PDB file of C-alpha atoms in Angstrom:
ATOM      1  CA  MET A   1      85.862 136.969  79.071  1.00 55.00           C
ATOM      2  CA  LYS A   2      88.961 138.290  77.559  1.00 59.00           C
ATOM      3  CA  ILE A   3      89.225 141.490  80.219  1.00 62.00           C
ATOM      4  CA  GLU A   4      88.213 138.316  82.790  1.00 61.00           C
ATOM      5  CA  HIS A   5      91.350 136.604  81.272  1.00 61.00           C
ATOM      6  CA  GLN A   6      94.082 139.838  81.663  1.00 68.00           C
ATOM      7  CA  GLU A   7      92.578 140.311  85.315  1.00 72.00           C
ATOM      8  CA  SER A   8      94.249 136.666  86.145  1.00 79.00           C
ATOM      9  CA  LYS A   9      97.092 137.022  84.158  1.00 81.00           C
ATOM     10  CA  SER A  10      98.051 140.241  85.579  1.00 87.00           C
ATOM     11  CA  ARG A  11      97.479 138.553  89.177  1.00 91.00           C
ATOM     12  CA  LEU A  12      99.889 135.526  88.306  1.00 93.00           C
ATOM     13  CA  TYR A  13     102.295 138.053  86.708  1.00 95.00           C
ATOM     14  CA  ARG A  14     102.277 140.347  89.816  1.00 94.00           C
ATOM     15  CA  ALA A  15     103.053 137.265  92.028  1.00 96.00           C
ATOM     16  CA  ILE A  16     105.375 136.209  90.357  1.00 96.00           C
ATOM     17  CA  LEU A  17     107.746 139.694  90.957  1.00 96.00           C
ATOM     18  CA  ALA A  18     106.039 139.504  94.653  1.00 97.00           C
ATOM     19  CA  ASP A  19     107.560 136.129  95.253  1.00 97.00           C
ATOM     20  CA  HIS A  20     110.926 137.178  93.839  1.00 97.00           C
ATOM     21  CA  ARG A  21     111.122 140.290  94.445  1.00 97.00           C
ATOM     22  CA  GLU A  22     113.291 140.157  97.986  1.00 97.00           C
ATOM     23  CA  ARG A  23     115.766 137.775  96.384  1.00 98.00           C
ATOM     24  CA  LEU A  24     116.387 140.761  93.298  1.00 98.00           C
ATOM     25  CA  VAL A  25     116.707 143.131  96.104  1.00 97.00           C
ATOM     26  CA  ARG A  26     119.166 141.206  97.832  1.00 97.00           C
ATOM     27  CA  GLY A  27     121.045 140.604  94.365  1.00 97.00           C
ATOM     28  CA  ALA A  28     120.439 136.721  94.950  1.00 98.00           C
ATOM     29  CA  ILE A  29     119.264 135.255  91.405  1.00 98.00           C
ATOM     30  CA  GLU A  30     119.268 131.753  89.434  1.00 97.00           C
ATOM     31  CA  LEU A  31     122.485 132.306  87.335  1.00 97.00           C
ATOM     32  CA  ASP A  32     122.370 130.202  84.121  1.00 96.00           C
ATOM     33  CA  GLN A  33     125.661 128.215  84.131  1.00 93.00           C
ATOM     34  CA  MET A  34     125.178 126.979  80.748  1.00 93.00           C
ATOM     35  CA  LEU A  35     125.394 131.054  79.306  1.00 95.00           C
ATOM     36  CA  ARG A  36     129.145 130.268  80.646  1.00 89.00           C
ATOM     37  CA  SER A  37     130.383 127.753  77.608  1.00 89.00           C
ATOM     38  CA  PRO A  38     127.342 127.611  75.458  1.00 87.00           C
ATOM     39  CA  GLU A  39     129.644 125.152  73.374  1.00 87.00           C
ATOM     40  CA  ASP A  40     128.550 122.728  75.839  1.00 90.00           C
ATOM     41  CA  ASP A  41     125.173 122.702  76.248  1.00 93.00           C
ATOM     42  CA  THR A  42     123.849 119.706  73.911  1.00 94.00           C
ATOM     43  CA  ARG A  43     120.385 120.170  75.416  1.00 96.00           C
ATOM     44  CA  LEU A  44     117.799 119.923  73.056  1.00 97.00           C
ATOM     45  CA  GLY A  45     113.482 118.643  72.991  1.00 97.00           C
ATOM     46  CA  ILE A  46     110.189 119.585  71.555  1.00 98.00           C
ATOM     47  CA  SER A  47     108.099 121.898  71.566  1.00 98.00           C
ATOM     48  CA  LEU A  48     104.736 123.778  70.255  1.00 98.00           C
ATOM     49  CA  ILE A  49     106.000 127.231  70.006  1.00 98.00           C
ATOM     50  CA  VAL A  50     104.239 130.584  68.700  1.00 97.00           C
ATOM     51  CA  PRO A  51     107.847 132.989  67.178  1.00 95.00           C
ATOM     52  CA  ILE A  52     107.524 136.715  68.506  1.00 91.00           C
ATOM     53  CA  GLY A  53     110.088 137.667  65.899  1.00 78.00           C
ATOM     54  CA  PHE A  54     107.230 140.440  64.805  1.00 73.00           C
ATOM     55  CA  LEU A  55     108.084 142.830  67.262  1.00 75.00           C
ATOM     56  CA  ASP A  56     108.421 146.918  66.447  1.00 69.00           C
ATOM     57  CA  GLY A  57     110.995 149.032  68.152  1.00 74.00           C
ATOM     58  CA  ALA A  58     109.272 149.034  71.338  1.00 83.00           C
ATOM     59  CA  TYR A  59     111.422 145.529  71.932  1.00 88.00           C
ATOM     60  CA  PRO A  60     115.070 147.178  71.282  1.00 88.00           C
ATOM     61  CA  GLN A  61     113.846 150.090  73.021  1.00 90.00           C
ATOM     62  CA  LEU A  62     112.840 147.778  76.375  1.00 92.00           C
ATOM     63  CA  ILE A  63     116.092 145.855  75.955  1.00 92.00           C
ATOM     64  CA  GLU A  64     118.423 149.080  75.545  1.00 94.00           C
ATOM     65  CA  ARG A  65     117.067 150.479  79.286  1.00 95.00           C
ATOM     66  CA  PHE A  66     117.801 146.591  81.361  1.00 97.00           C
ATOM     67  CA  LYS A  67     121.067 146.361  79.321  1.00 97.00           C
ATOM     68  CA  GLU A  68     121.989 149.847  79.993  1.00 97.00           C
ATOM     69  CA  ALA A  69     120.783 148.706  83.828  1.00 97.00           C
ATOM     70  CA  GLU A  70     122.423 145.219  83.717  1.00 98.00           C
ATOM     71  CA  PRO A  71     124.981 144.789  80.973  1.00 97.00           C
ATOM     72  CA  ASP A  72     126.011 141.415  82.078  1.00 97.00           C
ATOM     73  CA  GLN A  73     123.413 139.573  81.493  1.00 98.00           C
ATOM     74  CA  TYR A  74     121.982 137.645  78.735  1.00 97.00           C
ATOM     75  CA  TYR A  75     119.203 138.986  76.372  1.00 96.00           C
ATOM     76  CA  TYR A  76     117.521 137.345  73.720  1.00 95.00           C
ATOM     77  CA  PRO A  77     117.491 138.336  70.276  1.00 93.00           C
ATOM     78  CA  LEU A  78     114.336 139.094  68.257  1.00 91.00           C
ATOM     79  CA  SER A  79     114.789 136.046  65.901  1.00 93.00           C
ATOM     80  CA  ASP A  80     114.616 133.729  69.149  1.00 95.00           C
ATOM     81  CA  LEU A  81     111.628 135.375  71.110  1.00 96.00           C
ATOM     82  CA  HIS A  82     108.643 133.116  71.346  1.00 97.00           C
ATOM     83  CA  VAL A  83     105.460 131.533  73.544  1.00 97.00           C
ATOM     84  CA  THR A  84     106.175 128.192  74.693  1.00 97.00           C
ATOM     85  CA  ILE A  85     103.185 126.494  73.852  1.00 98.00           C
ATOM     86  CA  PHE A  86     103.590 123.089  75.143  1.00 97.00           C
ATOM     87  CA  ASP A  87     106.954 121.284  75.843  1.00 97.00           C
ATOM     88  CA  PHE A  88     105.773 117.314  74.209  1.00 97.00           C
ATOM     89  CA  ILE A  89     109.575 116.791  75.212  1.00 96.00           C
ATOM     90  CA  SER A  90     112.056 119.634  77.269  1.00 94.00           C
ATOM     91  CA  GLY A  91     115.082 120.151  76.670  1.00 94.00           C
ATOM     92  CA  ARG A  92     117.732 117.432  78.034  1.00 94.00           C
ATOM     93  CA  MET A  93     121.171 116.221  77.310  1.00 93.00           C
ATOM     94  CA  ASP A  94     120.239 113.187  76.458  1.00 93.00           C
ATOM     95  CA  TYR A  95     117.547 113.640  73.501  1.00 95.00           C
ATOM     96  CA  GLN A  96     117.505 111.631  70.709  1.00 95.00           C
ATOM     97  CA  ARG A  97     115.854 112.255  67.277  1.00 96.00           C
ATOM     98  CA  ASP A  98     112.573 110.159  67.012  1.00 97.00           C
ATOM     99  CA  SER A  99     110.899 110.480  63.580  1.00 97.00           C
ATOM    100  CA  GLY A 100     107.929 108.414  64.577  1.00 97.00           C
ATOM    101  CA  LEU A 101     106.822 110.186  67.173  1.00 97.00           C
ATOM    102  CA  GLU A 102     107.074 113.494  65.312  1.00 98.00           C
ATOM    103  CA  LYS A 103     104.771 112.248  63.491  1.00 98.00           C
ATOM    104  CA  ILE A 104     102.434 111.351  66.566  1.00 97.00           C
ATOM    105  CA  PHE A 105     103.523 114.993  67.506  1.00 98.00           C
ATOM    106  CA  ILE A 106     102.581 116.644  64.101  1.00 98.00           C
ATOM    107  CA  GLU A 107      99.060 114.623  64.262  1.00 98.00           C
ATOM    108  CA  LEU A 108      98.345 115.198  68.264  1.00 97.00           C
ATOM    109  CA  SER A 109      99.427 119.219  67.332  1.00 98.00           C
ATOM    110  CA  ARG A 110      96.647 119.230  64.363  1.00 98.00           C
ATOM    111  CA  ARG A 111      94.103 117.743  66.325  1.00 98.00           C
ATOM    112  CA  ALA A 112      94.346 119.858  69.301  1.00 98.00           C
ATOM    113  CA  LEU A 113      94.636 123.393  67.332  1.00 98.00           C
ATOM    114  CA  ALA A 114      91.988 122.394  65.157  1.00 97.00           C
ATOM    115  CA  ASP A 115      89.862 123.362  67.891  1.00 91.00           C
ATOM    116  CA  PHE A 116      91.291 126.936  67.733  1.00 97.00           C
ATOM    117  CA  SER A 117      90.425 129.941  65.295  1.00 97.00           C
ATOM    118  CA  PRO A 118      92.739 132.880  65.073  1.00 97.00           C
ATOM    119  CA  PHE A 119      93.188 135.244  68.059  1.00 97.00           C
ATOM    120  CA  GLU A 120      94.788 137.974  69.484  1.00 95.00           C
ATOM    121  CA  PHE A 121      97.643 138.730  72.215  1.00 95.00           C
ATOM    122  CA  ASP A 122      98.988 140.845  73.156  1.00 93.00           C
ATOM    123  CA  LEU A 123     102.821 141.973  75.417  1.00 94.00           C
ATOM    124  CA  GLU A 124     102.589 144.721  77.837  1.00 94.00           C
ATOM    125  CA  GLY A 125     104.995 145.312  80.741  1.00 94.00           C
ATOM    126  CA  VAL A 126     107.724 142.931  82.663  1.00 96.00           C
ATOM    127  CA  THR A 127     108.134 141.185  85.188  1.00 97.00           C
ATOM    128  CA  PHE A 128     110.854 138.875  86.737  1.00 98.00           C
ATOM    129  CA  SER A 129     111.661 136.135  88.827  1.00 97.00           C
ATOM    130  CA  SER A 130     115.248 135.435  90.481  1.00 97.00           C
ATOM    131  CA  ALA A 131     116.478 133.403  87.146  1.00 97.00           C
ATOM    132  CA  ALA A 132     114.458 135.207  84.608  1.00 98.00           C
ATOM    133  CA  GLY A 133     113.100 138.301  82.791  1.00 98.00           C
ATOM    134  CA  LEU A 134     109.847 137.850  81.132  1.00 97.00           C
ATOM    135  CA  LEU A 135     107.652 139.586  78.821  1.00 97.00           C
ATOM    136  CA  GLN A 136     103.824 139.358  79.926  1.00 96.00           C
ATOM    137  CA  GLY A 137     101.380 138.399  77.577  1.00 96.00           C
ATOM    138  CA  PHE A 138      98.040 137.961  77.322  1.00 95.00           C
ATOM    139  CA  ASP A 139      95.227 136.338  75.119  1.00 95.00           C
ATOM    140  CA  SER A 140      91.386 135.360  76.405  1.00 93.00           C
ATOM    141  CA  GLY A 141      92.223 131.889  77.360  1.00 94.00           C
ATOM    142  CA  GLN A 142      93.011 129.887  74.105  1.00 97.00           C
ATOM    143  CA  ILE A 143      96.928 129.313  75.099  1.00 97.00           C
ATOM    144  CA  VAL A 144      95.446 127.771  78.546  1.00 96.00           C
ATOM    145  CA  GLY A 145      92.741 125.845  76.447  1.00 97.00           C
ATOM    146  CA  ILE A 146      95.296 124.713  73.885  1.00 98.00           C
ATOM    147  CA  ARG A 147      97.672 123.034  76.701  1.00 98.00           C
ATOM    148  CA  SER A 148      94.404 121.378  77.836  1.00 97.00           C
ATOM    149  CA  ARG A 149      93.479 119.897  74.860  1.00 98.00           C
ATOM    150  CA  ILE A 150      97.020 118.609  74.169  1.00 98.00           C
ATOM    151  CA  ARG A 151      97.471 116.858  77.893  1.00 97.00           C
ATOM    152  CA  SER A 152      94.061 114.978  77.038  1.00 97.00           C
ATOM    153  CA  LEU A 153      95.064 113.996  73.582  1.00 98.00           C
ATOM    154  CA  LEU A 154      98.642 112.603  75.342  1.00 97.00           C
ATOM    155  CA  LYS A 155      96.555 110.441  77.504  1.00 97.00           C
ATOM    156  CA  GLU A 156      94.428 109.601  74.549  1.00 97.00           C
ATOM    157  CA  TYR A 157      97.749 108.480  72.647  1.00 96.00           C
ATOM    158  CA  GLY A 158      99.293 107.062  75.220  1.00 96.00           C
ATOM    159  CA  ILE A 159     102.307 109.607  75.685  1.00 96.00           C
ATOM    160  CA  PRO A 160     103.592 110.757  79.176  1.00 93.00           C
ATOM    161  CA  ASN A 161     103.544 114.273  79.730  1.00 94.00           C
ATOM    162  CA  THR A 162     106.548 115.303  80.828  1.00 87.00           C
ATOM    163  CA  GLU A 163     105.453 118.693  82.274  1.00 86.00           C
ATOM    164  CA  ARG A 164     106.601 119.964  85.896  1.00 78.00           C
ATOM    165  CA  TYR A 165     103.447 122.161  86.265  1.00 78.00           C
ATOM    166  CA  GLU A 166     100.562 123.103  84.326  1.00 86.00           C
ATOM    167  CA  SER A 167     101.335 126.856  83.434  1.00 87.00           C
ATOM    168  CA  GLU A 168      98.815 129.352  82.844  1.00 89.00           C
ATOM    169  CA  SER A 169     101.192 132.115  81.443  1.00 92.00           C
ATOM    170  CA  ALA A 170     102.022 133.677  78.135  1.00 94.00           C
ATOM    171  CA  HIS A 171     105.002 134.983  78.745  1.00 96.00           C
ATOM    172  CA  VAL A 172     108.285 135.227  76.487  1.00 97.00           C
ATOM    173  CA  THR A 173     111.388 134.879  78.312  1.00 97.00           C
ATOM    174  CA  PHE A 174     113.258 138.022  77.526  1.00 96.00           C
ATOM    175  CA  CYS A 175     116.230 137.840  79.448  1.00 98.00           C
ATOM    176  CA  ARG A 176     118.267 135.268  81.813  1.00 98.00           C
ATOM    177  CA  PHE A 177     120.885 135.762  84.272  1.00 98.00           C
ATOM    178  CA  LYS A 178     124.485 134.925  83.294  1.00 96.00           C
ATOM    179  CA  SER A 179     126.633 137.259  85.846  1.00 97.00           C
ATOM    180  CA  VAL A 180     125.832 138.994  89.215  1.00 97.00           C
ATOM    181  CA  LEU A 181     123.448 141.736  89.057  1.00 98.00           C
ATOM    182  CA  ARG A 182     125.539 145.343  89.328  1.00 97.00           C
ATOM    183  CA  ASN A 183     122.454 147.467  91.211  1.00 97.00           C
ATOM    184  CA  PRO A 184     119.848 144.765  92.286  1.00 98.00           C
ATOM    185  CA  ALA A 185     117.903 147.577  93.827  1.00 97.00           C
ATOM    186  CA  GLY A 186     118.048 149.548  90.514  1.00 97.00           C
ATOM    187  CA  LEU A 187     116.988 146.599  88.508  1.00 98.00           C
ATOM    188  CA  VAL A 188     114.073 146.093  90.396  1.00 97.00           C
ATOM    189  CA  ASP A 189     113.095 150.074  89.962  1.00 97.00           C
ATOM    190  CA  LEU A 190     113.358 149.393  86.800  1.00 97.00           C
ATOM    191  CA  ILE A 191     111.051 146.515  86.527  1.00 97.00           C
ATOM    192  CA  GLU A 192     108.428 148.175  88.104  1.00 96.00           C
ATOM    193  CA  ARG A 193     108.443 151.266  85.723  1.00 95.00           C
ATOM    194  CA  ASN A 194     108.012 148.856  83.190  1.00 93.00           C
ATOM    195  CA  GLY A 195     105.713 146.603  84.671  1.00 90.00           C
ATOM    196  CA  ASP A 196     102.476 147.892  82.141  1.00 87.00           C
ATOM    197  CA  SER A 197     104.718 149.623  79.334  1.00 88.00           C
ATOM    198  CA  LYS A 198     102.662 148.085  75.918  1.00 88.00           C
ATOM    199  CA  ILE A 199     104.896 146.387  73.712  1.00 91.00           C
ATOM    200  CA  SER A 200     102.879 144.963  70.975  1.00 90.00           C
ATOM    201  CA  HIS A 201      99.679 143.713  69.622  1.00 90.00           C
ATOM    202  CA  THR A 202      99.075 140.834  67.502  1.00 92.00           C
ATOM    203  CA  THR A 203      96.718 138.076  66.430  1.00 94.00           C
ATOM    204  CA  PHE A 204      98.334 134.140  66.480  1.00 96.00           C
ATOM    205  CA  ARG A 205      97.725 132.352  63.039  1.00 96.00           C
ATOM    206  CA  SER A 206     100.578 130.390  62.873  1.00 97.00           C
ATOM    207  CA  PHE A 207     102.450 127.790  65.742  1.00 98.00           C
ATOM    208  CA  GLU A 208     105.871 125.866  65.156  1.00 98.00           C
ATOM    209  CA  LEU A 209     106.418 122.431  66.064  1.00 98.00           C
ATOM    210  CA  VAL A 210     110.460 122.592  66.415  1.00 98.00           C
ATOM    211  CA  GLU A 211     113.440 121.041  68.031  1.00 98.00           C
ATOM    212  CA  HIS A 212     115.212 123.473  69.852  1.00 98.00           C
ATOM    213  CA  ASP A 213     117.533 124.268  72.727  1.00 97.00           C
ATOM    214  CA  TRP A 214     116.731 125.345  75.499  1.00 95.00           C
ATOM    215  CA  TYR A 215     116.959 129.171  74.427  1.00 97.00           C
ATOM    216  CA  ASN A 216     115.486 129.006  70.989  1.00 97.00           C
ATOM    217  CA  CYS A 217     118.285 129.650  69.435  1.00 96.00           C
ATOM    218  CA  VAL A 218     117.719 130.392  65.375  1.00 95.00           C
ATOM    219  CA  SER A 219     121.158 128.707  64.719  1.00 94.00           C
ATOM    220  CA  ARG A 220     119.488 125.162  66.520  1.00 95.00           C
ATOM    221  CA  LYS A 221     115.438 125.441  65.781  1.00 97.00           C
ATOM    222  CA  ARG A 222     114.827 122.778  63.693  1.00 98.00           C
ATOM    223  CA  LEU A 223     111.455 123.167  62.132  1.00 98.00           C
ATOM    224  CA  ILE A 224     109.164 120.152  62.222  1.00 98.00           C
ATOM    225  CA  GLU A 225     105.842 121.377  61.015  1.00 98.00           C
ATOM    226  CA  ARG A 226     104.108 124.918  60.445  1.00 98.00           C
ATOM    227  CA  ILE A 227     100.413 124.715  61.932  1.00 98.00           C
ATOM    228  CA  ASP A 228      97.893 127.532  60.860  1.00 98.00           C
ATOM    229  CA  LEU A 229      95.328 128.148  62.591  1.00 97.00           C
ATOM    230  CA  ILE A 230      91.736 128.239  60.414  1.00 92.00           C
ATOM    231  CA  PRO A 231      89.239 130.990  60.430  1.00 89.00           C
ATOM    232  CA  ALA A 232      86.166 130.306  62.098  1.00 78.00           C
ATOM    233  CA  ASN A 233      83.871 130.993  58.774  1.00 70.00           C
ATOM    234  CA  GLN A 234      86.527 128.169  56.957  1.00 66.00           C
ATOM    235  CA  PRO A 235      85.496 124.007  57.376  1.00 57.00           C
ATOM    236  CA  VAL A 236      88.830 122.022  58.383  1.00 51.00           C
ATOM    237  CA  SER A 237      89.020 118.289  58.290  1.00 52.00           C
ATOM    238  CA  VAL A 238      91.224 116.785  60.633  1.00 49.00           C
ATOM    239  CA  THR A 239      92.644 112.891  60.771  1.00 47.00           C
ATOM    240  CA  GLY A 240      92.642 110.894  63.319  1.00 44.00           C
TER     241      GLY A 240
END
């Protein structure tokens, strides 16, 4: 099962680069205008995430290669890296804090995660779209399963699902474009040379429900609830 899911995600990540490769070679990237004036960016939202602050020297080494090739882009600091499991409220300018809704999201997240035990997660290689650079994440289908469970629970609670699409990816965004590329063809070559590089292996045991900005900046992130996965051999009690 794990091999099947890894092959499926590998195809997904290859397809992302294939779909955007020609634009990247031409330098036809999507600049993130908010990065030019971050003080004006008031977008906030609520998401269920897993922080990826555990990476060892592999990530700094990888980033240095990209910074050397394209130093004018935005690269996420280690403290802000994360896998987005589900966006309950996508980052938006008109966000308003709602404690009652937060309590529902806590209960809903706990119920969704109660179906899952700790699971292995690998980061291997990078891919790019014309808007961002991604670390390629691999599991055995648990993340897709959690998202599916959350969608079912949203219907049960009568809460609108505002997803733009049903993502099957387990990526970690690590780069966004804020300036024109210095060497577009060189960047594509670098991406392809790092397409299978080993980055990290870990076990996901804890999730965070957070209020955060578009980039998950630690300075603007507020932890709403931390939820630990229960090992399969331990009993769990869930209300609701």
